[in-house]
XYZ file of C-alpha atoms in Angstrom:
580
model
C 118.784 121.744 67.873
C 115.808 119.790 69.040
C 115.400 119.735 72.822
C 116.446 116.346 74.127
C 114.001 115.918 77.275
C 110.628 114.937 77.144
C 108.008 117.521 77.052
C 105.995 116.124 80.148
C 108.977 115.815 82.402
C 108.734 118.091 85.482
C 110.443 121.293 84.873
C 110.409 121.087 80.806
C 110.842 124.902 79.454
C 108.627 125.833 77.054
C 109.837 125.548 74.209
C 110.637 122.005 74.985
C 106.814 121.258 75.823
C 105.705 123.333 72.184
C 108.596 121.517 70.338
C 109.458 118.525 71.430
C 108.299 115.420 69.572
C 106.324 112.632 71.744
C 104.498 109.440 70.484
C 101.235 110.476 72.689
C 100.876 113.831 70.416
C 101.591 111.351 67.377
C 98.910 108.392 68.886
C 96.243 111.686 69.286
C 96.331 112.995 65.753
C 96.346 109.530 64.513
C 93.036 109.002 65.824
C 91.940 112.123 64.961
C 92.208 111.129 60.926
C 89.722 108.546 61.370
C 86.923 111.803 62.365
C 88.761 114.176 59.864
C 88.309 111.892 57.156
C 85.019 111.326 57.588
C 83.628 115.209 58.164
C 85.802 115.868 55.077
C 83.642 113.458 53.211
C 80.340 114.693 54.258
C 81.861 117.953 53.605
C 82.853 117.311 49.899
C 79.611 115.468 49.312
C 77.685 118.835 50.333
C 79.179 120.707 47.457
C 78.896 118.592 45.124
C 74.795 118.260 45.624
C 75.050 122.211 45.812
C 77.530 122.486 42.756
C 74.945 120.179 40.583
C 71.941 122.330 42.008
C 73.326 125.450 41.673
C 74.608 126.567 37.774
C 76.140 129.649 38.592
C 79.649 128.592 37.825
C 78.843 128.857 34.342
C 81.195 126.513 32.705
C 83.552 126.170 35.887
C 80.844 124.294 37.443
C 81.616 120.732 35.562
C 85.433 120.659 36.506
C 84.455 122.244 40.253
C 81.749 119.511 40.494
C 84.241 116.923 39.459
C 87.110 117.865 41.925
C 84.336 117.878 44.630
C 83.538 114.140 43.836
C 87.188 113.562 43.879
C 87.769 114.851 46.848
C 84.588 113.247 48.308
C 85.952 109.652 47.039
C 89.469 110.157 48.247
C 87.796 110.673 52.098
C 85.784 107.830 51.849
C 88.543 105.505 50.809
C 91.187 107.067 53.648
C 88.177 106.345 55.957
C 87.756 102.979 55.020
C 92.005 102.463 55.018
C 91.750 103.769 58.474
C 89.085 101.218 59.631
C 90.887 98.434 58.205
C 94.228 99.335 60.194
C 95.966 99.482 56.477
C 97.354 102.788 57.808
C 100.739 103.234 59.394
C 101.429 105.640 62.578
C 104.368 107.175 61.025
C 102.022 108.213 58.240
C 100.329 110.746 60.374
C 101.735 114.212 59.294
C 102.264 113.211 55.764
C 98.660 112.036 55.427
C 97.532 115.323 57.590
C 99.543 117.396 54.673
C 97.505 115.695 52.212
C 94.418 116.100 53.935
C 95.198 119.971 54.402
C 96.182 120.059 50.586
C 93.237 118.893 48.762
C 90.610 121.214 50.129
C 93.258 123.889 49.432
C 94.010 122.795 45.675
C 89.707 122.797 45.457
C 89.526 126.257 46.793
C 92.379 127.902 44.724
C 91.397 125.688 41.315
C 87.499 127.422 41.724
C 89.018 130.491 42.644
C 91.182 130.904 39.236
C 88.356 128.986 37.425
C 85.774 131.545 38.176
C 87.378 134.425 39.503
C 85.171 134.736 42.841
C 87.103 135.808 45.622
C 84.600 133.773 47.479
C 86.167 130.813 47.388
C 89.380 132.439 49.147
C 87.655 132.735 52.141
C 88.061 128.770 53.011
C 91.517 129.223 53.443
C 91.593 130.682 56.868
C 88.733 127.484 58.100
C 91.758 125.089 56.448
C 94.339 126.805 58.495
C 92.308 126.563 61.798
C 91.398 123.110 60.690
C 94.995 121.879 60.523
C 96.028 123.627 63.345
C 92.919 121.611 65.327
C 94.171 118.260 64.093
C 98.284 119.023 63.671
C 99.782 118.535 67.318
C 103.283 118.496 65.873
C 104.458 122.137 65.480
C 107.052 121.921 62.427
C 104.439 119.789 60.389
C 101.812 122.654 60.963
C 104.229 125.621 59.769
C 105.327 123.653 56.996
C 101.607 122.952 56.181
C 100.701 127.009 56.574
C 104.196 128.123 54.776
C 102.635 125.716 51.977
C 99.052 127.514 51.912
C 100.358 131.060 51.988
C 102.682 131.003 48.929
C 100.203 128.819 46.810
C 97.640 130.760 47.911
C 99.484 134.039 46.833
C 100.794 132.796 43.732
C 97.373 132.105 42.529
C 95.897 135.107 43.950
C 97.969 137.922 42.613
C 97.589 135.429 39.234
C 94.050 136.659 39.219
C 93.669 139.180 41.037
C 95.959 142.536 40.825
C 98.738 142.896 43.456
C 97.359 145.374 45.358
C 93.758 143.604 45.445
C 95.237 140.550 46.564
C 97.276 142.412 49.540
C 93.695 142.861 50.863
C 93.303 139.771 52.141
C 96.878 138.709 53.552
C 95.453 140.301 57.039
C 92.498 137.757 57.386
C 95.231 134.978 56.214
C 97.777 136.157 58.736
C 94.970 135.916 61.326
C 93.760 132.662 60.744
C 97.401 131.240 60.385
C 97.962 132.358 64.065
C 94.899 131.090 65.301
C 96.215 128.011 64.286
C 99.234 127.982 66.004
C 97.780 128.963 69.044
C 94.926 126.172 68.818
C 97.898 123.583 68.604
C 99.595 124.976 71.271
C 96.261 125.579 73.605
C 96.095 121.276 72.754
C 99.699 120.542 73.356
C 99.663 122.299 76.559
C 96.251 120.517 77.357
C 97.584 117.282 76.715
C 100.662 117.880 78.615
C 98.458 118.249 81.653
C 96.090 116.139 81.037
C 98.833 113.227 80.377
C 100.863 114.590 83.788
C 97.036 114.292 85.653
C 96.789 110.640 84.290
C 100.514 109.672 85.189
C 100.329 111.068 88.869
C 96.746 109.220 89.323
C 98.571 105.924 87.748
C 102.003 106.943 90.390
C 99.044 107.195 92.915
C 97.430 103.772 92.384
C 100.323 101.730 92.277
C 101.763 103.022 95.268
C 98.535 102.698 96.925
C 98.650 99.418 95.700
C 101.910 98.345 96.285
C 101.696 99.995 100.348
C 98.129 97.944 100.418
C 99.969 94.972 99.324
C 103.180 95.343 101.758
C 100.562 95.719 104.499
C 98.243 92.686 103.462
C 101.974 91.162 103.516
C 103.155 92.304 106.959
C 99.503 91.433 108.176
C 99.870 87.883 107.136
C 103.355 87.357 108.264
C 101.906 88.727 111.730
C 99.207 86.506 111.672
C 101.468 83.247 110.575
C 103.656 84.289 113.451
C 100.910 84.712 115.706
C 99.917 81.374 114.981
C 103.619 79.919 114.783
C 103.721 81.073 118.153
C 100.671 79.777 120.014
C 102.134 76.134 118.360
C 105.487 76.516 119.723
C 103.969 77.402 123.112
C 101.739 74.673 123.104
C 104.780 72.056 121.313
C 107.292 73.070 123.961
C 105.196 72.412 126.763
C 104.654 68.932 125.579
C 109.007 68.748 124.996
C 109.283 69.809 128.155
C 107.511 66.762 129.623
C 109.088 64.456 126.864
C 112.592 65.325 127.298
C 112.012 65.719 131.314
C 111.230 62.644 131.917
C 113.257 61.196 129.235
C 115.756 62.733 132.214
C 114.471 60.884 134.939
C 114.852 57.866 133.203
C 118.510 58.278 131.791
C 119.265 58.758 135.771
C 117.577 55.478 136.666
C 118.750 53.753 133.785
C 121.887 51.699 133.169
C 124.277 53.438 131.084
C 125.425 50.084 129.292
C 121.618 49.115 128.728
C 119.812 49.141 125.308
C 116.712 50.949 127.017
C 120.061 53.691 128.097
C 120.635 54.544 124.403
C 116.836 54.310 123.352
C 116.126 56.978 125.762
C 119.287 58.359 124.078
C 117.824 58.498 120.924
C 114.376 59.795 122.292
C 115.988 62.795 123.476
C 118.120 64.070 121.010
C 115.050 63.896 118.796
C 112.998 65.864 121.279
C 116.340 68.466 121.063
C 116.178 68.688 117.426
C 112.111 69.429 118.261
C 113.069 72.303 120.340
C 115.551 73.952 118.173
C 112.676 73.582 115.268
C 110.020 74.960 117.949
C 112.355 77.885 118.438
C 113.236 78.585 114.582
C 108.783 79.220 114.818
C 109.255 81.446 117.996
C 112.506 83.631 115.952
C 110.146 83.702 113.216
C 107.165 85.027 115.539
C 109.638 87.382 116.981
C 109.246 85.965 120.583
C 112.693 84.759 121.434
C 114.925 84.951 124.267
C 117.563 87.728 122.489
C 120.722 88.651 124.461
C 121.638 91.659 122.917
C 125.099 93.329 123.069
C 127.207 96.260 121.559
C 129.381 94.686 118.700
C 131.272 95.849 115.602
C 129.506 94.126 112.245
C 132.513 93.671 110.837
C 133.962 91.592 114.320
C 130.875 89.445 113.533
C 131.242 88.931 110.264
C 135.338 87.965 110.394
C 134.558 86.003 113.081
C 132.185 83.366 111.151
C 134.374 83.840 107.995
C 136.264 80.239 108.846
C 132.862 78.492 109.343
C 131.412 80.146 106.000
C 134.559 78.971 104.262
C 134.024 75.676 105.333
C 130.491 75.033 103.916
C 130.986 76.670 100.588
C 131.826 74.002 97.555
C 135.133 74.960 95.713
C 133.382 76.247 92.624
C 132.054 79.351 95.295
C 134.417 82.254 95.916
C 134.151 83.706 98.926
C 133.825 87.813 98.891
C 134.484 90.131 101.900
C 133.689 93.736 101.399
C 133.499 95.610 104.879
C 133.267 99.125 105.216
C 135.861 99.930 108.534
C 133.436 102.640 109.065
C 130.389 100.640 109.217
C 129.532 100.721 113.092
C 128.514 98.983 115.616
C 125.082 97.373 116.246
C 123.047 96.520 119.953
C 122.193 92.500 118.868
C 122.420 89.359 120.082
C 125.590 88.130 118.765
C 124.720 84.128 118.418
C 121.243 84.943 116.796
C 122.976 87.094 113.869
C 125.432 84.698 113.240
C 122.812 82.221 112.808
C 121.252 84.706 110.713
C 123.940 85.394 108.640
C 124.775 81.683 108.219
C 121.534 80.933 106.961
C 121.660 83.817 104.220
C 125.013 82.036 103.287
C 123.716 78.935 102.787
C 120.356 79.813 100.977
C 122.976 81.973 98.818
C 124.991 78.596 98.560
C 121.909 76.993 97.432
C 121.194 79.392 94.795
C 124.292 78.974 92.844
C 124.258 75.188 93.310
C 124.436 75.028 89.721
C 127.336 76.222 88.037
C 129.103 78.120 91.303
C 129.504 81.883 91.405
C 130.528 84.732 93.719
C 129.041 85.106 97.119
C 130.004 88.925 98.804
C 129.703 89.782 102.007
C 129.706 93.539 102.715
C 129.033 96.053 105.162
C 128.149 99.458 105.439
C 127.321 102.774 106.839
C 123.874 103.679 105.503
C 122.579 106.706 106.996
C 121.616 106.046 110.875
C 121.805 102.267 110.402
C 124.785 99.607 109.827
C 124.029 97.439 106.645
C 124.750 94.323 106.238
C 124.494 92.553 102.802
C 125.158 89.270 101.323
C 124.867 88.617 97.478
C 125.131 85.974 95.289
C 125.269 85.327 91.465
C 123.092 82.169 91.025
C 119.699 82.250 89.906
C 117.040 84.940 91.087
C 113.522 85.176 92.926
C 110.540 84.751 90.346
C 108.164 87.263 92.187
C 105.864 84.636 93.538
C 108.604 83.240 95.396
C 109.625 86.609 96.372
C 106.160 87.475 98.091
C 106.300 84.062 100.218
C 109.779 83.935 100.651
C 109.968 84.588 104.498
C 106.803 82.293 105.574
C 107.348 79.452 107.841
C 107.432 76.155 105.831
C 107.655 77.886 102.172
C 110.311 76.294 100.510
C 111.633 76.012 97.138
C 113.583 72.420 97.204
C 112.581 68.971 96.611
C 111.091 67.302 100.015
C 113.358 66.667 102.434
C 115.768 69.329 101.042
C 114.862 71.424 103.668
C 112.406 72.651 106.500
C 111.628 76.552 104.981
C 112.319 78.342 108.266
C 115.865 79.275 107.330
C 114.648 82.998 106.239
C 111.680 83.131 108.038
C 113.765 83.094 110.999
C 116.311 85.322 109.951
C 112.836 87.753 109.283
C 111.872 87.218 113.068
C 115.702 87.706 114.695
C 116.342 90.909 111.919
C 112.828 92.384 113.218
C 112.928 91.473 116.766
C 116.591 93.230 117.103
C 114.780 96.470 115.261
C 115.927 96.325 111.973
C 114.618 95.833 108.537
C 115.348 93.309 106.059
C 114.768 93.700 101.764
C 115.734 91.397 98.574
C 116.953 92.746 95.478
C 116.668 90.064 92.376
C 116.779 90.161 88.929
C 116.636 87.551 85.710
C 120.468 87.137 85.694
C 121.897 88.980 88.066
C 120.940 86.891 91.418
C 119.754 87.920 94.578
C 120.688 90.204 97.548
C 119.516 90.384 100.338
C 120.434 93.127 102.794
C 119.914 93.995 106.803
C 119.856 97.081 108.206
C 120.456 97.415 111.992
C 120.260 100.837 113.905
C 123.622 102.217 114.941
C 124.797 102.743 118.233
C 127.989 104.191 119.572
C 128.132 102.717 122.777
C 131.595 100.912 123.479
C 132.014 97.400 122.479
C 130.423 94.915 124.877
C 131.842 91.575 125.933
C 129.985 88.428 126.846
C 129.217 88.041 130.457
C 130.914 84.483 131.705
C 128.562 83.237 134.761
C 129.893 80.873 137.400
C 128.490 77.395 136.770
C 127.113 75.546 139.664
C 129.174 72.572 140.868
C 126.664 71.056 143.287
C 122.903 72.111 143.386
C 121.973 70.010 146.159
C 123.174 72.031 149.494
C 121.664 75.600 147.987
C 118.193 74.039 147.301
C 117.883 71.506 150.331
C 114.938 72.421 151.899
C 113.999 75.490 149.985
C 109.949 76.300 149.600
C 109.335 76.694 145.733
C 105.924 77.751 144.629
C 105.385 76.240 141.249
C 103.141 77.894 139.163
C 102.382 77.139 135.570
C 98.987 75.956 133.725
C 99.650 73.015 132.256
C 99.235 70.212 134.532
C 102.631 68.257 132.421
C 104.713 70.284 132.947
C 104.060 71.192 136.891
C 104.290 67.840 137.404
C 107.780 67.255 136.110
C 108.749 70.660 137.480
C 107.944 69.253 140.573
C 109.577 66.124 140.413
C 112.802 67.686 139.529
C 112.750 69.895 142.334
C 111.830 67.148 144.915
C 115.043 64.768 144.156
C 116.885 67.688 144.927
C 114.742 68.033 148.299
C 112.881 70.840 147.353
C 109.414 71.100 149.244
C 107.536 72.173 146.280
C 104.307 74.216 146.654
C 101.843 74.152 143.716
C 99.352 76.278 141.802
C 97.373 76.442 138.025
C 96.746 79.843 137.901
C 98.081 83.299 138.956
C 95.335 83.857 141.780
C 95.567 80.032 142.844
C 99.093 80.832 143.820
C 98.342 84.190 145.353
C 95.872 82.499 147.741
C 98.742 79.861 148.768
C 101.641 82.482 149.235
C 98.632 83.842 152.136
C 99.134 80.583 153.723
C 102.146 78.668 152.920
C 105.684 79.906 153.057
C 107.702 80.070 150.044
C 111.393 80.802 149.434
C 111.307 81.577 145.710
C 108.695 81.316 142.838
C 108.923 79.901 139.613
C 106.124 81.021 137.353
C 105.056 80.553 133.787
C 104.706 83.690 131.680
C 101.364 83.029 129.433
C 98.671 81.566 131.584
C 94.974 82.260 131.762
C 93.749 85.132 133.806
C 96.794 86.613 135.821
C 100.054 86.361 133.621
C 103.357 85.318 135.345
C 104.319 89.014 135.295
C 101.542 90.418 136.576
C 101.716 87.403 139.474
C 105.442 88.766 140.501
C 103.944 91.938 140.856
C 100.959 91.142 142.777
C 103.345 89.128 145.255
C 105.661 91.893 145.443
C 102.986 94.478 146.286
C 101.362 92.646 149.020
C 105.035 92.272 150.824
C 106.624 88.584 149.282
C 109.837 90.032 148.156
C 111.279 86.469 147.435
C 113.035 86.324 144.388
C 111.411 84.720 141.542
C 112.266 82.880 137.943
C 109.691 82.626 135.145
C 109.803 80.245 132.363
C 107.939 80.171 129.498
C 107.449 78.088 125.774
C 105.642 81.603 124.313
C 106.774 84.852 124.777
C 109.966 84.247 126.136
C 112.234 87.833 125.494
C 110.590 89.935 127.765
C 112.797 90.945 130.548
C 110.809 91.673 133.948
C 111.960 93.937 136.414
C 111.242 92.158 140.029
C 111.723 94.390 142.819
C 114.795 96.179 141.945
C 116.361 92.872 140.078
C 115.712 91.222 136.839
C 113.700 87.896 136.872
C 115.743 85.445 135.180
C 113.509 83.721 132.297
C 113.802 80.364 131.341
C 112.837 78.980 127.407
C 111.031 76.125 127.570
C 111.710 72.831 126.863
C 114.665 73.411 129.656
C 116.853 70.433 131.131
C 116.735 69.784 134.771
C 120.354 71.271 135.146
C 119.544 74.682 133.732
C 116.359 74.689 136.266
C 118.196 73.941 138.681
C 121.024 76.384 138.162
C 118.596 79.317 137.434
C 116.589 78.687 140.738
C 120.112 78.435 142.711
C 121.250 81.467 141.387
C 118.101 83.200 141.928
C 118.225 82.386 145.640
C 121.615 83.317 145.670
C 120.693 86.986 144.660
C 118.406 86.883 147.173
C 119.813 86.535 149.850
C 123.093 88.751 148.813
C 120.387 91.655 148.669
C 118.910 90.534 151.731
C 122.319 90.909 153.504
């Protein structure tokens, strides 16, 4: 029974790698005809311009002479077949018996013709010459079985028995010469075909790790940039929508001007919540991480999934009870996993479908995995699929930061993200998380302030920030709530005032020229200002500084006036609870 795995597998026994049939042993001896058929040629051609010159033959010569022309013509023509692609593949070994059979017939015809135990001696060079060309093993033992018993039957024709015995030795020789020549060339093609696979293996994954990187690197970069924009675009919210604030105060509720301002700051809301899709995407936003259970998460969004799925969707919930718990921030993965719903949604706008939900334990890491059966990813899409702005649908079907911010929440929480698509079969697209096995962790409820005015009348705040907008509206927040408000551009500006004006609390941005907000805090600590401080930035917001002994609350720019205010008072609250 033949051996059913392929001879250039890994572990292939022997006699599967000297047996076994492959097309690249069948595409090598099929070029080898086109070089056989022409040496045979030049070969035949030879003796006939020696059997016309030489007349020793007696009257053998004519009929030797003419088989030699034959033979000589038959080459010629396979050549010419061969060049004109009129030969089939799965004529190989057929063609290679014929090939092997005329120079025999020639040999064994002058032979009995003449008696000249010369001419037996091309046998063993046609035995070694189809075991040179013959890569398939059967084909060449069928071939040699052939060549012995004609060869004997003639011989012991013409010769006597005993006479003829003589030269079964040299026969025997040259018939295992051949085997071992195809075998020394299956064996080197094995390797040689295993060398040119693992170099191939080799290049495409260097390629395809060259080409995640060059993919990672431009992500980074597009984040990079999305987040020097949204730094620079919430800055210029904050001033819009502050003093869209001051105006709404001044303003009479009943007025037209009332609901214009209205309207001008729910559009510079909608601008913030787009300027902090860029920072989740850029992997710089304020994240509130938590122990939860994935599958707590995902049952607890299951009612608002429901809702904005058309009838013709069925809704799928496969969780694993053993899938874990994860350390996120609860409100970002929900938005995460509500955008993967609705992109699935989109998908299978069409005709409707299936859209599963599951969870699982995957090694170290909890997996969550939503999958739809609409239409799949061509792989351009695929490769741009999670930059800011790529999108798919007609304009004004949608922004294209849905999945680029799930890629920015998924990789700022420390987990990995992947799509699997094919033509027919749709797309999943599956998050891993680490697992933890701390307990469960419940959101912290904060007292809300009722009345900022009596904790911040008369506190010293030392505003710090580089852009001159958004000190300025700082500042006049602060001051209606009769602040005295102390101010500086830089880090070292406002170093040089704590020296000579007291302060009761510092409110710093994060990202500023020279001395960073962080590294201000620190410098104030060190040279004995142990007021409590809040920072506040539009950039890297996420990073949580510890300020002598307590945490620095951070604020995400564009902020309203109440959640200023409400930081600052707690701040100085803090303060002075530590202080007593």
């Amino acid at each position: 029974m033949p051996p059913s795995k392929s001879a250039f597998a890994d572990g292939a026994s022997l006699a599967t790698r000297l047996w076994s049939a492959e097309p690249e042993f069948d595409e090598l001896a099929y070029r080898s005809l086109t070089p056989l058929s022409v040496g045979l040629a030049i070969i035949f051609s030879v003796f006939v311009a020696l059997g016309i010159i030489d007349d020793s033959a007696g009257e053998a010569r004519v009929p030797i002479v003419a088989t030699d022309a034959a033979s000589a013509v038959f080459y010629i023509g396979l050549h010419a077949a061969l060049s004109a692609g009129a030969v089939r593949r799965s004529m190989t070994y057929p063609l290679g018996l014929v090939i092997a059979g005329i120079p025999l017939a020639n040999a064994l015809l002058a032979f009995r013709l003449t008696g000249n135990p010369f001419f037996l001696s091309y046998l063993p060079m046609i035995a070694v010459g189809c075991g040179a060309f013959m890569l398939s093993l059967p084909w060449l033992l069928g071939t040699l079985a052939i060549m012995l018993v004609s060869a004997w039957i003639v011989a012991t024709d013409v010769l006597p028995f005993v006479t003829a015995a003589r030269y079964l030795p040299a026969l025997a020789g040259a018939f295992l010469i051949a085997i071992m020549v195809t075998i020394v060339r299956r064996l080197h093609v094995i390797d040689s075909h295993r060398a040119v696979l693992a170099a191939q293996t080799e290049i495409e994954e260097r390629k395809r790790v060259e080409g995640h990187l060059a993919h990672v690197q431009r992500l980074e970069s597009i984040g990079k940039l999305a987040s020097g924009i949204a730094h620079d675009f919430n800055n210029l919210l904050m001033v819009i929508i502050g003093y869209t604030d001051n105006l709404l105060d001044t303003t009479d509720r009943n007025s037209s001007l009332h609901e214009d301002l209205l309207e001008v700051r729910r559009a510079g809301e909608k601008a913030a919540a787009l300027a902090s899709k860029l920072l989740a995407f850029s992997r710089q936003q304020v994240m509130q991480p938590r122990v939860l259970d994935i599958n707590e998460l995902v049952g607890s969004t299951e009612s608002l999934i429901s809702r904005s799925l058309p009838a013709d969707v069925t809704l799928r919930l496969e969780l694993d009870p053993a899938a874990g718990r994860v350390r996120t921030d609860p409100l970002q993965m929900e938005q995460v996993l509500i955008n993967l719903v609705l992109n699935a949604r989109d998908a299978m706008a069409d005709g409707g479908g299936v859209l599963t939900i599951a969870t699982a334990a995957v090694a170290e890491s909890v997996e969550l995995r939503v999958t739809d059966t609409g239409c799949d990813m061509p792989p351009e899409v695929r490769e741009r699929v999670f930059e800011p702005f790529f999108t798919t649908k007609e304009p004004g079907g949608g922004t294209g930061l849905g999945l680029a911010m799930v890629y920015g929440i998924v990789t700022q929480s420390g987990g990995s993200i992947d799509i699997e698509t094919a033509p027919g079969a749709g797309t999943s697209i599956g998050i891993r998380l680490a697992r933890v096995d701390a307990p469960l962790q419940e959101t912290g409820v904060e007292a809300t302030v009722n009345d900022e005015r009596e904790p911040l009348r008369h506190a010293r705040v030392l505003v710090v920030d580089d852009d001159e907008g958004v000190r300025d509206i700082v500042i006049k927040t602060l001051e209606k709530k009769q602040c005295s408000v102390v101010s500086a551009a830089s880090g070292e500006e406002a170093l040089a005032l704590a020296e000579r004006e007291p302060f009761d609390i510092v409110l710093s941005d994060v990202v500023m020229p020279g001395m960073s907000g962080v590294d201000l805090v620190k410098a104030l600590q060190e040279r004995g200002h142990l007021q409590p401080a809040v920072l506040m930035s539009g950039h890297a917001a996420g990073k949580v500084v510890e300020a002598g002994g307590s945490t620095a609350p951070l604020l995400q720019k564009p902020f309203r006036a109440r959640e200023l205010l409400q930081s600052i008072t707690r701040a100085l609250a803090e303060g002075t609870k530590q202080q007593t």
